[in-house]
Amino acid sequence: MVSGYQDGTFKPTQPVTRAELMAVLRRAAEFGFSARGMNRDLVGNEPSKTFSDTQNYWAAFIFTQMSSYCSA
């Protein structure tokens, strides 16, 4: 669920960004479904949201996907 950075480094003492946290939470949810023999695709239960501060950001899709999957 945690794989490090694209350059092959792993920085366990570096603070985790909200984007990194969302990526880990998405992988954890997918793993949970897969471990129970279920389809690991996350299906949203609410309309997705877009966030103005994440446009053109590597995690923009993750934020949008998780906003529809997770209820407030």
GROMACS .gro file of N, CA and C in nm:
model
  216
    1MET      N    1   0.081  -0.119   0.000
    1MET     CA    2   0.000   0.000   0.000
    1MET      C    3   0.086   0.126   0.000
    2VAL      N    4   0.205   0.114   0.051
    2VAL     CA    5   0.298   0.226   0.050
    2VAL      C    6   0.419   0.182  -0.031
    3SER      N    7   0.446   0.257  -0.138
    3SER     CA    8   0.552   0.211  -0.228
    3SER      C    9   0.668   0.307  -0.242
    4GLY      N   10   0.663   0.422  -0.186
    4GLY     CA   11   0.772   0.516  -0.201
    4GLY      C   12   0.753   0.605  -0.322
    5TYR      N   13   0.860   0.668  -0.362
    5TYR     CA   14   0.856   0.767  -0.468
    5TYR      C   15   0.902   0.710  -0.602
    6GLN      N   16   0.872   0.779  -0.710
    6GLN     CA   17   0.906   0.732  -0.844
    6GLN      C   18   1.056   0.716  -0.864
    7ASP      N   19   1.136   0.789  -0.790
    7ASP     CA   20   1.281   0.777  -0.806
    7ASP      C   21   1.339   0.661  -0.726
    8GLY      N   22   1.251   0.580  -0.666
    8GLY     CA   23   1.294   0.462  -0.591
    8GLY      C   24   1.326   0.488  -0.445
    9THR      N   25   1.311   0.611  -0.399
    9THR     CA   26   1.339   0.641  -0.259
    9THR      C   27   1.217   0.619  -0.172
   10PHE      N   28   1.241   0.602  -0.045
   10PHE     CA   29   1.135   0.588   0.055
   10PHE      C   30   1.176   0.677   0.171
   11LYS      N   31   1.089   0.766   0.210
   11LYS     CA   32   1.123   0.866   0.312
   11LYS      C   33   1.029   0.855   0.431
   12PRO      N   34   1.054   0.760   0.521
   12PRO     CA   35   0.961   0.735   0.631
   12PRO      C   36   0.949   0.847   0.733
   13THR      N   37   1.045   0.936   0.739
   13THR     CA   38   1.036   1.045   0.837
   13THR      C   39   0.982   1.174   0.777
   14GLN      N   40   0.955   1.174   0.648
   14GLN     CA   41   0.900   1.293   0.581
   14GLN      C   42   0.750   1.301   0.610
   15PRO      N   43   0.697   1.421   0.636
   15PRO     CA   44   0.552   1.435   0.658
   15PRO      C   45   0.473   1.384   0.537
   16VAL      N   46   0.358   1.326   0.564
   16VAL     CA   47   0.271   1.273   0.459
   16VAL      C   48   0.178   1.384   0.413
   17THR      N   49   0.168   1.401   0.281
   17THR     CA   50   0.077   1.502   0.227
   17THR      C   51  -0.065   1.445   0.222
   18ARG      N   52  -0.162   1.531   0.205
   18ARG     CA   53  -0.300   1.482   0.195
   18ARG      C   54  -0.317   1.397   0.069
   19ALA      N   55  -0.244   1.428  -0.037
   19ALA     CA   56  -0.251   1.348  -0.160
   19ALA      C   57  -0.196   1.208  -0.135
   20GLU      N   58  -0.085   1.200  -0.067
   20GLU     CA   59  -0.026   1.069  -0.036
   20GLU      C   60  -0.119   0.989   0.055
   21LEU      N   61  -0.179   1.054   0.152
   21LEU     CA   62  -0.272   0.986   0.241
   21LEU      C   63  -0.392   0.933   0.164
   22MET      N   64  -0.447   1.011   0.074
   22MET     CA   65  -0.562   0.965  -0.007
   22MET      C   66  -0.522   0.846  -0.094
   23ALA      N   67  -0.401   0.849  -0.148
   23ALA     CA   68  -0.354   0.737  -0.230
   23ALA      C   69  -0.344   0.610  -0.147
   24VAL      N   70  -0.293   0.621  -0.025
   24VAL     CA   71  -0.282   0.504   0.063
   24VAL      C   72  -0.420   0.455   0.104
   25LEU      N   73  -0.511   0.546   0.136
   25LEU     CA   74  -0.647   0.506   0.176
   25LEU      C   75  -0.719   0.437   0.061
   26ARG      N   76  -0.699   0.486  -0.062
   26ARG     CA   77  -0.761   0.421  -0.178
   26ARG      C   78  -0.706   0.280  -0.193
   27ARG      N   79  -0.575   0.266  -0.183
   27ARG     CA   80  -0.515   0.132  -0.194
   27ARG      C   81  -0.564   0.039  -0.083
   28ALA      N   82  -0.581   0.093   0.038
   28ALA     CA   83  -0.630   0.011   0.149
   28ALA      C   84  -0.773  -0.036   0.123
   29ALA      N   85  -0.857   0.054   0.072
   29ALA     CA   86  -0.996   0.015   0.041
   29ALA      C   87  -0.998  -0.090  -0.068
   30GLU      N   88  -0.918  -0.072  -0.173
   30GLU     CA   89  -0.911  -0.171  -0.281
   30GLU      C   90  -0.861  -0.305  -0.229
   31PHE      N   91  -0.760  -0.301  -0.143
   31PHE     CA   92  -0.707  -0.424  -0.086
   31PHE      C   93  -0.813  -0.495  -0.001
   32GLY      N   94  -0.889  -0.419   0.077
   32GLY     CA   95  -0.994  -0.477   0.160
   32GLY      C   96  -1.098  -0.551   0.078
   33PHE      N   97  -1.140  -0.490  -0.033
   33PHE     CA   98  -1.235  -0.557  -0.122
   33PHE      C   99  -1.173  -0.683  -0.182
   34SER      N  100  -1.051  -0.671  -0.230
   34SER     CA  101  -0.983  -0.782  -0.294
   34SER      C  102  -0.963  -0.898  -0.196
   35ALA      N  103  -0.928  -0.868  -0.073
   35ALA     CA  104  -0.904  -0.971   0.029
   35ALA      C  105  -1.031  -1.049   0.061
   36ARG      N  106  -1.146  -0.986   0.040
   36ARG     CA  107  -1.274  -1.054   0.064
   36ARG      C  108  -1.329  -1.118  -0.063
   37GLY      N  109  -1.247  -1.119  -0.169
   37GLY     CA  110  -1.289  -1.180  -0.295
   37GLY      C  111  -1.386  -1.097  -0.375
   38MET      N  112  -1.392  -0.968  -0.345
   38MET     CA  113  -1.485  -0.878  -0.412
   38MET      C  114  -1.411  -0.800  -0.521
   39ASN      N  115  -1.488  -0.739  -0.610
   39ASN     CA  116  -1.432  -0.651  -0.710
   39ASN      C  117  -1.366  -0.534  -0.638
   40ARG      N  118  -1.242  -0.505  -0.671
   40ARG     CA  119  -1.169  -0.401  -0.599
   40ARG      C  120  -1.194  -0.260  -0.649
   41ASP      N  121  -1.278  -0.244  -0.752
   41ASP     CA  122  -1.310  -0.111  -0.803
   41ASP      C  123  -1.396  -0.036  -0.702
   42LEU      N  124  -1.357   0.085  -0.671
   42LEU     CA  125  -1.434   0.166  -0.577
   42LEU      C  126  -1.551   0.230  -0.649
   43VAL      N  127  -1.669   0.206  -0.599
   43VAL     CA  128  -1.790   0.263  -0.658
   43VAL      C  129  -1.840   0.373  -0.565
   44GLY      N  130  -1.853   0.491  -0.620
   44GLY     CA  131  -1.897   0.604  -0.540
   44GLY      C  132  -2.041   0.592  -0.497
   45ASN      N  133  -2.071   0.649  -0.382
   45ASN     CA  134  -2.208   0.650  -0.331
   45ASN      C  135  -2.263   0.792  -0.321
   46GLU      N  136  -2.185   0.888  -0.366
   46GLU     CA  137  -2.225   1.029  -0.367
   46GLU      C  138  -2.168   1.093  -0.493
   47PRO      N  139  -2.222   1.207  -0.533
   47PRO     CA  140  -2.162   1.277  -0.647
   47PRO      C  141  -2.017   1.317  -0.614
   48SER      N  142  -1.930   1.305  -0.711
   48SER     CA  143  -1.790   1.341  -0.686
   48SER      C  144  -1.775   1.493  -0.681
   49LYS      N  145  -1.670   1.535  -0.616
   49LYS     CA  146  -1.640   1.677  -0.602
   49LYS      C  147  -1.507   1.705  -0.671
   50THR      N  148  -1.492   1.826  -0.720
   50THR     CA  149  -1.363   1.869  -0.771
   50THR      C  150  -1.312   1.978  -0.679
   51PHE      N  151  -1.183   1.985  -0.667
   51PHE     CA  152  -1.120   2.079  -0.576
   51PHE      C  153  -1.031   2.173  -0.657
   52SER      N  154  -1.052   2.302  -0.641
   52SER     CA  155  -0.982   2.400  -0.723
   52SER      C  156  -0.831   2.397  -0.703
   53ASP      N  157  -0.786   2.356  -0.587
   53ASP     CA  158  -0.642   2.356  -0.561
   53ASP      C  159  -0.572   2.228  -0.605
   54THR      N  160  -0.644   2.136  -0.671
   54THR     CA  161  -0.580   2.013  -0.715
   54THR      C  162  -0.581   1.996  -0.866
   55GLN      N  163  -0.630   2.093  -0.939
   55GLN     CA  164  -0.630   2.083  -1.085
   55GLN      C  165  -0.487   2.071  -1.135
   56ASN      N  166  -0.466   1.984  -1.234
   56ASN     CA  167  -0.334   1.959  -1.292
   56ASN      C  168  -0.235   1.905  -1.189
   57TYR      N  169  -0.284   1.837  -1.090
   57TYR     CA  170  -0.202   1.779  -0.984
   57TYR      C  171  -0.206   1.628  -0.998
   58TRP      N  172  -0.097   1.559  -0.965
   58TRP     CA  173  -0.091   1.415  -0.987
   58TRP      C  174  -0.203   1.340  -0.915
   59ALA      N  175  -0.254   1.393  -0.807
   59ALA     CA  176  -0.355   1.322  -0.730
   59ALA      C  177  -0.498   1.373  -0.754
   60ALA      N  178  -0.518   1.457  -0.854
   60ALA     CA  179  -0.651   1.514  -0.878
   60ALA      C  180  -0.756   1.405  -0.893
   61PHE      N  181  -0.727   1.301  -0.970
   61PHE     CA  182  -0.823   1.193  -0.989
   61PHE      C  183  -0.852   1.121  -0.857
   62ILE      N  184  -0.752   1.101  -0.777
   62ILE     CA  185  -0.770   1.032  -0.648
   62ILE      C  186  -0.863   1.113  -0.558
   63PHE      N  187  -0.843   1.244  -0.551
   63PHE     CA  188  -0.931   1.328  -0.470
   63PHE      C  189  -1.075   1.320  -0.520
   64THR      N  190  -1.092   1.329  -0.652
   64THR     CA  191  -1.227   1.322  -0.709
   64THR      C  192  -1.291   1.187  -0.681
   65GLN      N  193  -1.216   1.081  -0.704
   65GLN     CA  194  -1.269   0.945  -0.682
   65GLN      C  195  -1.305   0.924  -0.535
   66MET      N  196  -1.217   0.960  -0.446
   66MET     CA  197  -1.242   0.934  -0.305
   66MET      C  198  -1.353   1.025  -0.251
   67SER      N  199  -1.374   1.142  -0.309
   67SER     CA  200  -1.481   1.230  -0.262
   67SER      C  201  -1.618   1.169  -0.291
   68SER      N  202  -1.628   1.086  -0.392
   68SER     CA  203  -1.757   1.021  -0.421
   68SER      C  204  -1.772   0.889  -0.345
   69TYR      N  205  -1.661   0.831  -0.308
   69TYR     CA  206  -1.661   0.703  -0.237
   69TYR      C  207  -1.685   0.723  -0.087
   70CYS      N  208  -1.625   0.823  -0.032
   70CYS     CA  209  -1.633   0.849   0.113
   70CYS      C  210  -1.745   0.948   0.142
   71SER      N  211  -1.827   0.915   0.237
   71SER     CA  212  -1.933   1.010   0.274
   71SER      C  213  -1.888   1.091   0.394
   72ALA      N  214  -1.936   1.211   0.401
   72ALA     CA  215  -1.898   1.300   0.512
   72ALA      C  216  -1.983   1.271   0.634
   0.00000   0.00000   0.00000
